[in-house]
mmCIF file of C-alpha atoms and ligand atoms in Angstrom:
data_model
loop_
_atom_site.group_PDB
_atom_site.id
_atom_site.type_symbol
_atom_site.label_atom_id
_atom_site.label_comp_id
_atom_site.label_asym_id
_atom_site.label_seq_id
_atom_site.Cartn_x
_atom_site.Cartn_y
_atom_site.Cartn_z
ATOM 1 C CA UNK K 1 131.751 33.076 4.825
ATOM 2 C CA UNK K 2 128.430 33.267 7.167
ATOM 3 C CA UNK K 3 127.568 37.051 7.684
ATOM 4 C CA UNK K 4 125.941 36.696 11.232
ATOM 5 C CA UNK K 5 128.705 33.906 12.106
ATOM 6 C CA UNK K 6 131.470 35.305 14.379
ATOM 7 C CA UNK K 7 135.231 34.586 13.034
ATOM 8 C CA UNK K 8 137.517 34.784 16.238
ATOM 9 C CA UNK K 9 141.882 34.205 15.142
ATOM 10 C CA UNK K 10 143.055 33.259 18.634
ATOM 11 C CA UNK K 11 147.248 33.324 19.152
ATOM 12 C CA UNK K 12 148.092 31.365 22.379
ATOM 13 C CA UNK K 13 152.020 31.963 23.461
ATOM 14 C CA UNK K 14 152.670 30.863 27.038
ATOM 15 C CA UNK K 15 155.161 28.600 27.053
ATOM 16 C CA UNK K 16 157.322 26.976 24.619
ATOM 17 C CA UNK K 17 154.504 25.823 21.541
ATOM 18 C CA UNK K 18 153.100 28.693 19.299
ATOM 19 C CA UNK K 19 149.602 28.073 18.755
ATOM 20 C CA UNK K 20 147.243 29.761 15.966
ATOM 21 C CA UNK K 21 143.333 28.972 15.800
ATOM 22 C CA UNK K 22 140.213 30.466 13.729
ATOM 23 C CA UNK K 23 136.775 29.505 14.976
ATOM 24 C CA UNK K 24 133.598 29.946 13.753
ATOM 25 C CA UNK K 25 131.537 31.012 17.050
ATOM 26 C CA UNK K 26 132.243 28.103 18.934
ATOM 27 C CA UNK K 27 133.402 25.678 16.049
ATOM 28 C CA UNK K 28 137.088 25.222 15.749
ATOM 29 C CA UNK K 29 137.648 26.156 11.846
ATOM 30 C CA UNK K 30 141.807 25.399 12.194
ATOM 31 C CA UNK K 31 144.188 24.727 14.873
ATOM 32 C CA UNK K 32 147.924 24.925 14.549
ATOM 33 C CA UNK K 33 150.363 24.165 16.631
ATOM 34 C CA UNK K 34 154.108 24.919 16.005
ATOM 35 C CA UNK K 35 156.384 22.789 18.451
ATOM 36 C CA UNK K 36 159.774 23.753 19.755
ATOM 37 C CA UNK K 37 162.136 21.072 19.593
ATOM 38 C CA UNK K 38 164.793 23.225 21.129
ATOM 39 C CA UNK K 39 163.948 22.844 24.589
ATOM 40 C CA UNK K 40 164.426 18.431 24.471
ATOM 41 C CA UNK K 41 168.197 19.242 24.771
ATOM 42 C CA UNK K 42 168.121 21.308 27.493
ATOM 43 C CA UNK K 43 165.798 19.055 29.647
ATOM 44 C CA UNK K 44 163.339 22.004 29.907
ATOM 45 C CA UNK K 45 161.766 25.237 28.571
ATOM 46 C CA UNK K 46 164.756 28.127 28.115
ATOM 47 C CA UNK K 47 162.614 31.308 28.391
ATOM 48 C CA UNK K 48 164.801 33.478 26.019
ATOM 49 C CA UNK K 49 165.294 30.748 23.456
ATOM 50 C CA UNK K 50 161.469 29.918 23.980
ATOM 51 C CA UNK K 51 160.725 33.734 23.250
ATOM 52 C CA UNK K 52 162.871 33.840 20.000
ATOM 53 C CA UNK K 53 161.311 30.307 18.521
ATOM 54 C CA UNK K 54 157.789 32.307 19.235
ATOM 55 C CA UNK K 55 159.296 34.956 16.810
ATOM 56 C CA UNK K 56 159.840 32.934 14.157
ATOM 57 C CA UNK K 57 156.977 30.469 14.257
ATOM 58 C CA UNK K 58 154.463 33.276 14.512
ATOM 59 C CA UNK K 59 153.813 34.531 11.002
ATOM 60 C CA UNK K 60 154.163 31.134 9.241
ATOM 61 C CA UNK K 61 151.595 29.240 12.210
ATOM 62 C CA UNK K 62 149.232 32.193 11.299
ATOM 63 C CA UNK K 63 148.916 31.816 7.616
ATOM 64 C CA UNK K 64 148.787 28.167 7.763
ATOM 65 C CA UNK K 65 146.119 28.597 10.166
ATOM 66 C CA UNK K 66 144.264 30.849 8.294
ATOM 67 C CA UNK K 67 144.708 28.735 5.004
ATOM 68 C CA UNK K 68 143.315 25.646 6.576
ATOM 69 C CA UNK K 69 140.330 27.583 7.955
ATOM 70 C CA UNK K 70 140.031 29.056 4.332
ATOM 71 C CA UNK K 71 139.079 32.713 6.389
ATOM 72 C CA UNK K 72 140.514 35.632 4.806
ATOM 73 C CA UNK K 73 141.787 38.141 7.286
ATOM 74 C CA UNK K 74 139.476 40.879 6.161
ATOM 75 C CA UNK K 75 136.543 38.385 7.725
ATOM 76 C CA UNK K 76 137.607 37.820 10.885
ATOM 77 C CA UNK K 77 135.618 39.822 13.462
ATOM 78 C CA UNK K 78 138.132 39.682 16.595
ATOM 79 C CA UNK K 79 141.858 38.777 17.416
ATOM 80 C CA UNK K 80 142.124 36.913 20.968
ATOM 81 C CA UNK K 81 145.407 36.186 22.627
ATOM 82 C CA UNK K 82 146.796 34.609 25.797
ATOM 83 C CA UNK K 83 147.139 37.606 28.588
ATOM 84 C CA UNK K 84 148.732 35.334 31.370
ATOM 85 C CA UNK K 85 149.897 33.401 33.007
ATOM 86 C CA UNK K 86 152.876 32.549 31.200
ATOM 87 C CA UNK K 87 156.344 32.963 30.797
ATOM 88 C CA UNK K 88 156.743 37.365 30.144
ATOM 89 C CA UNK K 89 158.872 37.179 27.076
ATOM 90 C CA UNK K 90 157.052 34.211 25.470
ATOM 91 C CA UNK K 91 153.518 35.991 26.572
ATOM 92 C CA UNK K 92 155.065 39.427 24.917
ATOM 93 C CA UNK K 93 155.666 38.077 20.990
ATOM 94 C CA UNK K 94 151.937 36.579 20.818
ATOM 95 C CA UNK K 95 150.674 39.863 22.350
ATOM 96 C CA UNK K 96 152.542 42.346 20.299
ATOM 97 C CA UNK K 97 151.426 40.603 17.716
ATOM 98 C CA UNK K 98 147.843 40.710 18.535
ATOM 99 C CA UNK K 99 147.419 43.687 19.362
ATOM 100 C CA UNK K 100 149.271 45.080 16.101
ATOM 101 C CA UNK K 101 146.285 42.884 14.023
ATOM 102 C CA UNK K 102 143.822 44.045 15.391
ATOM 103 C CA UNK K 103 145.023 47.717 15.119
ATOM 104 C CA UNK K 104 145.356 47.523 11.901
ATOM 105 C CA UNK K 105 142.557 45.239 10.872
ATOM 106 C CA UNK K 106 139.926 47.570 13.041
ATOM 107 C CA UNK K 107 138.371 44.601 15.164
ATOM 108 C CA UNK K 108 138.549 44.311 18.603
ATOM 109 C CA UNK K 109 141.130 42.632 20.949
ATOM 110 C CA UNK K 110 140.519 40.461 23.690
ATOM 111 C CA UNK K 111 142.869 39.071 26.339
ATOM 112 C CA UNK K 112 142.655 35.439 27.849
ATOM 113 C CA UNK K 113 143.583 34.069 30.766
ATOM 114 C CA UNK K 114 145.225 30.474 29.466
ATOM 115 C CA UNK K 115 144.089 29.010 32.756
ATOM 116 C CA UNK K 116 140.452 29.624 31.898
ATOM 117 C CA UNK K 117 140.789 28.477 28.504
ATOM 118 C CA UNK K 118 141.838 25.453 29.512
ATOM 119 C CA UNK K 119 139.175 24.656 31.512
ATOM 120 C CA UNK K 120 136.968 26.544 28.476
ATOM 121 C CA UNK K 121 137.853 23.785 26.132
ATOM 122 C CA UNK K 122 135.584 21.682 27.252
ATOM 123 C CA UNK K 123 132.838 24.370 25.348
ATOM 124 C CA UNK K 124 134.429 23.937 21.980
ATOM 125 C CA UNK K 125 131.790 22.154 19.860
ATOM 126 C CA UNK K 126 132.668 18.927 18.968
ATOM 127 C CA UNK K 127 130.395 16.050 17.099
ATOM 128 C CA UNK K 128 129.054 13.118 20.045
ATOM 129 C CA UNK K 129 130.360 15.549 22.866
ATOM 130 C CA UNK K 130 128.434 17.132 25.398
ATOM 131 C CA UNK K 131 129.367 19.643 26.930
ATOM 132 C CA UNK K 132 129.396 19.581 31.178
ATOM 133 C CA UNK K 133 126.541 21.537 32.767
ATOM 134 C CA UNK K 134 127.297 24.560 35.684
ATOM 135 C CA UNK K 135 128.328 23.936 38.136
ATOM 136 C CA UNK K 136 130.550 21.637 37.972
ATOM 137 C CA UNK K 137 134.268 20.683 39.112
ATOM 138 C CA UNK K 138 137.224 21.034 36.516
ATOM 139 C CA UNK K 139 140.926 19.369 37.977
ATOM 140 C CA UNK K 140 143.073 21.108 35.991
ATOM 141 C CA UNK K 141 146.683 19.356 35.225
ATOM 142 C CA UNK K 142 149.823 20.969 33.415
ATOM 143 C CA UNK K 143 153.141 21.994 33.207
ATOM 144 C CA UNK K 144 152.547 25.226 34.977
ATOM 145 C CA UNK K 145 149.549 24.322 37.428
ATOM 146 C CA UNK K 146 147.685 21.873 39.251
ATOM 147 C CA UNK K 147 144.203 23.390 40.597
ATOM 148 C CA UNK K 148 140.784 22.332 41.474
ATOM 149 C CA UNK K 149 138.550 24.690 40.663
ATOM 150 C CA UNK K 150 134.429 24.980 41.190
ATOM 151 C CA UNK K 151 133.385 26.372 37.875
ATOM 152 C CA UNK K 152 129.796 28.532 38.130
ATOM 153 C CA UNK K 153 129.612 30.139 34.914
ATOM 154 C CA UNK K 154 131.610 30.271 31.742
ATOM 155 C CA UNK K 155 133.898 33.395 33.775
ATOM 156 C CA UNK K 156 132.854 32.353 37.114
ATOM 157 C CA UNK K 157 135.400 30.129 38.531
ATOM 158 C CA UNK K 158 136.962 29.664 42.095
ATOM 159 C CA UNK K 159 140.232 27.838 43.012
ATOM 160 C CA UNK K 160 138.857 25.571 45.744
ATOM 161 C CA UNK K 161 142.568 23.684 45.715
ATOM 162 C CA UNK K 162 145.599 23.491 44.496
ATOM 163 C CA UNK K 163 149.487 22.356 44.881
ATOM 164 C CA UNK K 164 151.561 23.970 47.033
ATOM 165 C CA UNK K 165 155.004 23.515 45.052
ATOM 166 C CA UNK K 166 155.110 21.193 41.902
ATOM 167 C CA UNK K 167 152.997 21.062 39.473
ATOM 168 C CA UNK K 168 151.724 17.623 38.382
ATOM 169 C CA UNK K 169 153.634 18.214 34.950
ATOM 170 C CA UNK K 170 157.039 19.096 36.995
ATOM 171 C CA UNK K 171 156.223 15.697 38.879
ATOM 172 C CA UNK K 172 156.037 13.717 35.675
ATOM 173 C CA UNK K 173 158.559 15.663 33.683
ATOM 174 C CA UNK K 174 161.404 16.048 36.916
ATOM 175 C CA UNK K 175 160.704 11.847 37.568
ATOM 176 C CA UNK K 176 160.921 10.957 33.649
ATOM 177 C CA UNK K 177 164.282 13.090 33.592
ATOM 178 C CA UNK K 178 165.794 11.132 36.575
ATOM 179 C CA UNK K 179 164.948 8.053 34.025
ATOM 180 C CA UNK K 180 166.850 9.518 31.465
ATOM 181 C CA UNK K 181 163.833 10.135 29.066
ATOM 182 C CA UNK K 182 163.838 13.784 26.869
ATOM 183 C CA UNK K 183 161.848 17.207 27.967
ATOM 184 C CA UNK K 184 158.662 16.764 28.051
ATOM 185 C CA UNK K 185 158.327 13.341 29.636
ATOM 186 C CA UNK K 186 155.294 12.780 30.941
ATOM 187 C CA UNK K 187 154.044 11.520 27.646
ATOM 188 C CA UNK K 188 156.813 9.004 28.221
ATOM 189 C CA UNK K 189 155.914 8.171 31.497
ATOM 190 C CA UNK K 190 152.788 7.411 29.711
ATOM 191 C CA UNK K 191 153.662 5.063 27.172
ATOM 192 C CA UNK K 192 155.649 2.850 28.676
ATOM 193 C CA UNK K 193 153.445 2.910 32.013
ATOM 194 C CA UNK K 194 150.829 1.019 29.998
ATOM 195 C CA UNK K 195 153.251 -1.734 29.922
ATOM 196 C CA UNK K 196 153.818 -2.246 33.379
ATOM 197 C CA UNK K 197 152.561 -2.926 37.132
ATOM 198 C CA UNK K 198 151.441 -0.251 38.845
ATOM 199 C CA UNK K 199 151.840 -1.423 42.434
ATOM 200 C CA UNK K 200 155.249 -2.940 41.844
ATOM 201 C CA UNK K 201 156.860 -0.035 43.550
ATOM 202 C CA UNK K 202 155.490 2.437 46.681
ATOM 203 C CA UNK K 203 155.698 5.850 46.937
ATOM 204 C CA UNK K 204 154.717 8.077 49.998
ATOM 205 C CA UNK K 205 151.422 10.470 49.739
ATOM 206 C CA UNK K 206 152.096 13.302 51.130
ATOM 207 C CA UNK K 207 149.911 15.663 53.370
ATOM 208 C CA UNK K 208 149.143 19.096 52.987
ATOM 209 C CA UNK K 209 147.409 21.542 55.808
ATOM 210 C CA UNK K 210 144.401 21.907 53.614
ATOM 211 C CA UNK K 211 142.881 19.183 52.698
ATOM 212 C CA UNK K 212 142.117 20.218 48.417
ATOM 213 C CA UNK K 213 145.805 21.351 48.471
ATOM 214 C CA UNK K 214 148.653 18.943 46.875
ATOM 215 C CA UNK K 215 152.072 18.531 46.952
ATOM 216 C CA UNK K 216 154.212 16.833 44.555
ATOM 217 C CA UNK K 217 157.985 17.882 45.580
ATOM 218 C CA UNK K 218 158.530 15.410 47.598
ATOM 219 C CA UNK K 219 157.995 12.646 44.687
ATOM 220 C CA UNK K 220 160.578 13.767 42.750
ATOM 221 C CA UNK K 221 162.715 13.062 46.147
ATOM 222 C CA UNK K 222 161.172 10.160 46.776
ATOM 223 C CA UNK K 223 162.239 8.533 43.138
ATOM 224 C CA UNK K 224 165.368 10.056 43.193
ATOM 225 C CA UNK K 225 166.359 7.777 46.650
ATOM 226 C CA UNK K 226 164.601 4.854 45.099
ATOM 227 C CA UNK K 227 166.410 5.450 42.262
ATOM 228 C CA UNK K 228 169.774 5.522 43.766
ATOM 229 C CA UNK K 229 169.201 2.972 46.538
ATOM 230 C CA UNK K 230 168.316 0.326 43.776
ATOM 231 C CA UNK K 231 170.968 1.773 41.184
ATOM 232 C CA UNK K 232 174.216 0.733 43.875
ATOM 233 C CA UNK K 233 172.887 -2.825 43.884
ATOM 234 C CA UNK K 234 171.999 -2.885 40.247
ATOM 235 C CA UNK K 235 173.432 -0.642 38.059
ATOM 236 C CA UNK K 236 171.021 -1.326 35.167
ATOM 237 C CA UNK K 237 167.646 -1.273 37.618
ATOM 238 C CA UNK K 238 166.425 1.526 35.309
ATOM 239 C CA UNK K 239 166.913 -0.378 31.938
ATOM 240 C CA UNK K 240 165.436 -4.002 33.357
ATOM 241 C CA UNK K 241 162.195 -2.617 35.499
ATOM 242 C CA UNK K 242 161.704 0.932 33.565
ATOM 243 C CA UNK K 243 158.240 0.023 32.562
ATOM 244 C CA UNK K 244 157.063 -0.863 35.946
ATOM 245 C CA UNK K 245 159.129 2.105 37.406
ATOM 246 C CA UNK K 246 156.860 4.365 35.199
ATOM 247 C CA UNK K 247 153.458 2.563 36.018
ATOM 248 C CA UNK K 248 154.276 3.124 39.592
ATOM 249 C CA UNK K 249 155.051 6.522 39.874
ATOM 250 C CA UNK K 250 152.146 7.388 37.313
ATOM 251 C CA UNK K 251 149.871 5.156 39.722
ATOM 252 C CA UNK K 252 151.046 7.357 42.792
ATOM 253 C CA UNK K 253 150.077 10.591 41.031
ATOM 254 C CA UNK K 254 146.624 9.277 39.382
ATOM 255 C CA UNK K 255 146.118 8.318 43.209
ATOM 256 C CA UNK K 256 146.652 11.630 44.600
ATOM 257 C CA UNK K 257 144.786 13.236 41.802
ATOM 258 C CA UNK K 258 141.640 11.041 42.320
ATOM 259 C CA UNK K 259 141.710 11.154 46.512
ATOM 260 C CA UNK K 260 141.310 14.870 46.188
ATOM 261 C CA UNK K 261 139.256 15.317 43.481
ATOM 262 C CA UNK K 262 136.872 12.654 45.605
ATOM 263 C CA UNK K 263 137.342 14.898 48.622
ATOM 264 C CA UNK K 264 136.134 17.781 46.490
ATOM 265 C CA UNK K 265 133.159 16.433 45.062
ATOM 266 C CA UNK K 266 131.602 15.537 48.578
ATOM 267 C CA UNK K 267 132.810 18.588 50.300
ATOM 268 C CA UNK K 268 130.886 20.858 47.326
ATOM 269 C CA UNK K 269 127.951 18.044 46.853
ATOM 270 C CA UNK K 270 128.872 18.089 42.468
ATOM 271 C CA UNK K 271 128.975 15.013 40.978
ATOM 272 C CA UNK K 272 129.677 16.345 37.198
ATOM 273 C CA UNK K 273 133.592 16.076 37.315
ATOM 274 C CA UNK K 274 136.145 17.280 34.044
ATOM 275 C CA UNK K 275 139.551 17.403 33.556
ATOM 276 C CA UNK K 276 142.133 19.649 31.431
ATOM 277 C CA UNK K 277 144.881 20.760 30.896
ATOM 278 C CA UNK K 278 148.360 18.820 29.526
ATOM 279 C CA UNK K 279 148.547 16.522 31.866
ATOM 280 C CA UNK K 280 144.734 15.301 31.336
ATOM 281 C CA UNK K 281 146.243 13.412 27.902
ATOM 282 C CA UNK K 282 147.470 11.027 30.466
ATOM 283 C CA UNK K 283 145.812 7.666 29.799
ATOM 284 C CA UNK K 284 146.229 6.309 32.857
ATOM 285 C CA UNK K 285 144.208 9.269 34.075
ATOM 286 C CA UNK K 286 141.727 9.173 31.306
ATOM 287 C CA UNK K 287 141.386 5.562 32.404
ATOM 288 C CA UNK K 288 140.725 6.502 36.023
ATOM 289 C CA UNK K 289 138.269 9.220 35.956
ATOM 290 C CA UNK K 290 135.861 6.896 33.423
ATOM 291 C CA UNK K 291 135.827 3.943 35.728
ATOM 292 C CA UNK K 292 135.156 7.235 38.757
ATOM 293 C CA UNK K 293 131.644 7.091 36.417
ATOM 294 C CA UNK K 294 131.299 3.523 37.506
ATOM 295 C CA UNK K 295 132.853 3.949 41.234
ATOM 296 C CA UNK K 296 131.525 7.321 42.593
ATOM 297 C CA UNK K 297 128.850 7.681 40.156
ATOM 298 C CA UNK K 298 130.214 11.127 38.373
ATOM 299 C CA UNK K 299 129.587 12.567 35.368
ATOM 300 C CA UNK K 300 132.644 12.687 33.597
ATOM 301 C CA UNK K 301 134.252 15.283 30.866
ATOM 302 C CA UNK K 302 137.357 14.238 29.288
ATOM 303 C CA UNK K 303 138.584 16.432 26.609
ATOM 304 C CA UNK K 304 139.641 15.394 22.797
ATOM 305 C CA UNK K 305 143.112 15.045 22.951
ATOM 306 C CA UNK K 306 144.210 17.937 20.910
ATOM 307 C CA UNK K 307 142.787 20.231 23.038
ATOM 308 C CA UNK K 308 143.906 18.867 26.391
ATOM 309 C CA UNK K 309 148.126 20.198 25.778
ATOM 310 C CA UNK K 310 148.670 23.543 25.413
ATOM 311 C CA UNK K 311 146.658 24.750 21.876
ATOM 312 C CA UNK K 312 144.789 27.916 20.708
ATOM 313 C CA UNK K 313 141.633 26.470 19.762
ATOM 314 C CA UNK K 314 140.741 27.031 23.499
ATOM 315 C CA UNK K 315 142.084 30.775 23.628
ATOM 316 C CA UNK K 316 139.618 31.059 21.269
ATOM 317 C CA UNK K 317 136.177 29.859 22.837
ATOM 318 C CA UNK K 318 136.727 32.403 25.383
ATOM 319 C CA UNK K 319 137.193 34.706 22.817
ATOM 320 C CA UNK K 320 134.243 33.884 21.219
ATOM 321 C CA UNK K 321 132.276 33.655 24.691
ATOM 322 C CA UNK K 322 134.106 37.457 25.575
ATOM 323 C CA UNK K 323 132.995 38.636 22.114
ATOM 324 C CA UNK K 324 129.267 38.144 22.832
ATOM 325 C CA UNK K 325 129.326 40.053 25.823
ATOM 326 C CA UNK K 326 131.627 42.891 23.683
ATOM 327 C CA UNK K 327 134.002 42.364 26.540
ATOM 328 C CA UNK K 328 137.311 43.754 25.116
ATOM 329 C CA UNK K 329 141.119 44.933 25.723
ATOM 330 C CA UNK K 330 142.572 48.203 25.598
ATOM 331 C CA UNK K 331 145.550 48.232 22.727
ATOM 332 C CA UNK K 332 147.263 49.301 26.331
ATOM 333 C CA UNK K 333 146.864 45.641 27.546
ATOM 334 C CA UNK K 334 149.664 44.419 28.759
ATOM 335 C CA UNK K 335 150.445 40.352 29.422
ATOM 336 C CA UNK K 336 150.769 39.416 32.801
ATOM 337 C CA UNK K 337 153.200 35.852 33.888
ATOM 338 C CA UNK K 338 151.031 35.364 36.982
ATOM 339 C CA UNK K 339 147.808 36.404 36.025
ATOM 340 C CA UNK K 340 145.280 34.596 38.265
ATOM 341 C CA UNK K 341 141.613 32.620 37.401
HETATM 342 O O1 KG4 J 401 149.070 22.416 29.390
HETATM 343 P P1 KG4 J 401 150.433 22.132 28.894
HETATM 344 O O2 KG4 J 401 150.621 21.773 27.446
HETATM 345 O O3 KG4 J 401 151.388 23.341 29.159
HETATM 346 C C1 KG4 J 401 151.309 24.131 30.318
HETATM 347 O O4 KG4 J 401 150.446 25.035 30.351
HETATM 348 O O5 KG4 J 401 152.087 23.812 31.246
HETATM 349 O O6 KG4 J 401 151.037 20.963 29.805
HETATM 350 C C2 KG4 J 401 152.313 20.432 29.586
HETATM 351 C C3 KG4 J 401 152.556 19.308 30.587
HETATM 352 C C4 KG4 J 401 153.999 18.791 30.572
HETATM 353 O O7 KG4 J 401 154.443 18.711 31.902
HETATM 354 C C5 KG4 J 401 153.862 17.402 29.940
HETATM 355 O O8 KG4 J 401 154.826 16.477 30.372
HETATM 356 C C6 KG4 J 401 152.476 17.002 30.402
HETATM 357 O O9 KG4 J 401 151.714 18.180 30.271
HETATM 358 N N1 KG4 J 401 151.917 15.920 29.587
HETATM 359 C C7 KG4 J 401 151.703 14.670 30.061
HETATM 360 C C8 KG4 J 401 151.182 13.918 28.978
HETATM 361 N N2 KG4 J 401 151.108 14.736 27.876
HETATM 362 C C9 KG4 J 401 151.554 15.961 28.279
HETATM 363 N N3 KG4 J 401 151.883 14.154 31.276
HETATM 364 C C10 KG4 J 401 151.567 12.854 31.450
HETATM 365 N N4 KG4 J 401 151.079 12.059 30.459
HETATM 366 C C11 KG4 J 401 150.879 12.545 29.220
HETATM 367 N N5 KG4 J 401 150.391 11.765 28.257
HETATM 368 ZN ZN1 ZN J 402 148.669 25.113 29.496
#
């Protein structure tokens, strides 16, 4: 142990993985995730199941987190946990138990906003990485949310667009479930997209009033008729053309991603571009925004894959970045499900 270091445990508990991370300042000492393989057979995230799977994975995530870190709890200087936005009874287990650490450890508490953090992970301090410089533009892509946001600071961030119904996670995960793949399956989308063409099929772009906005309802729609249509002539279109079904949707959503991202970066003059958030483990997008280096001339920041799905290594680099400004949380905090950037 390093008296002047700072030893943050961060417990992030928004959705449906329990996560459990020690840094040291802004070095990530462990980072556990505990999966829940409940949801697959369901075809999506079941709040109250999600909220009891929290329960139990809890405890066990947090000594195996602290046993890889090789901290002792009696050294750790803070306890930070995801505030919002989230799903309520998921958001209430990691909380509870938060807050209850820190009361009884003595150290302060500090409340996250996951959104943030997500975007904050790209601050985590990695070998050969550098970190992007303010201000720059951060698209960020999950389950939950699909913004673009300006980012001034390390807590000074504005939305400057976002979707107006789906997220770009519901597009890939709502699509892969019409194709008969298992919740989550955008990472299935993924895999098999990097076997196929990615113009052999169009889909419609839609428009939005504002121009930074998206929309990604209509996709779902859109492969749903496609789907059918080609289904009554062939009933196993799926089976024979699935990897080029795949490469084409994931083509149509990289496209709308990039077009507005594009539009962004001229409208606000900022050429240093990063990505986060689940979605940004896509490869195809990966892919795209390094070549955007070569096309548009950006700088580029593409997180390390473990930190791009949901993960409390980046809970806790804003905990350590909250902690040096002693900016804390009542034990009165309570978790919010649409807490905002
Ligand atoms: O950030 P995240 O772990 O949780 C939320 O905060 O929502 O994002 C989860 C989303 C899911 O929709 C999942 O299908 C998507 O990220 N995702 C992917 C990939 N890996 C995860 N989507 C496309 N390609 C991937 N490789
Ligand atoms: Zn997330």
């Amino acid at each position: 142990m390093d008296k002047n270091s700072i030893y943050i445990l961060a417990i992030e508990s928004s959705c449906d993985d329990t996560g459990v991370a020690i840094l040291q300042n802004d070095n990530v000492l462990s980072n556990v995730v505990a999966n829940q393989e409940i949801h697959t057979k369901y075809g999506g995230v079941v709040p109250e199941l999600a909220s009891r799977a929290h329960q139990q994975h809890i405890i066990p995530t947090i000594i195996e987190a602290l046993k890889q870190a090789n901290i002792d709890k009696s050294e750790l200087s803070a306890i930070a946990f995801t505030e919002g936005p989230g799903l309520l009874g998921s958001l209430f287990v990691g909380s509870a138990f938060a807050k209850s650490m820190s009361m009884s450890l003595q150290i302060p508490l500090i409340g996250i906003n996951h959104m943030q953090a997500h975007i904050m992970a790209h601050f985590i301090k990695e070998e050969g990485y550098t970190n992007p410089k303010f201000p720059f533009l951060c698209l960020t892509v999950s389950g939950g949310h699909t913004q673009i946001v300006k980012v001034s600071d390390y807590f000074s961030m504005t939305v400057i667009g976002e979707t107006i119904d789906d997220a770009v996670g519901e597009a890939f995960d709502k699509s892969a479930k019409l194709l008969g793949f298992p919740y989550p399956g955008g990472p299935y989308i993924d895999k098999h997209a990097q076997l196929g063409n990615p113009k052999a099929y169009d889909f419609p772009h839609p428009k939005t009033k504002k121009v930074l906005d998206f929309s990604f309802s209509g996709l779902k729609t859109s492969v749903l008729y496609f789907l059918q249509r080609n289904l009554k002539e062939n009933p196993n279109f799926i089976k024979e053309n699935l990897n080029d079904i795949c490469a084409s949707i994931q083509d149509t959503i990289i496209q709308l991603l990039l077009k507005k991202l594009k539009r962004a970066a001229d409208l606000h003059q900022i050429n240093d571009i990063a990505i986060a958030g689940g979605v940004s483990a896509n490869s195809g997008l990966r892919k795209a925004l390094r070549e955007a280096e070569q096309t548009f001339g950006w700088n580029t920041f593409i997180p390390k894959f473990e930190y791009t799905t949901d993960n409390a290594a980046m809970i806790g680099i804003v905990g350590y970045y909250k902690y040096l400004k002693q900016d804390f949380s009542p034990l009165s905090v309570s978790p919010k499900a649409r807490l905002k950037l």
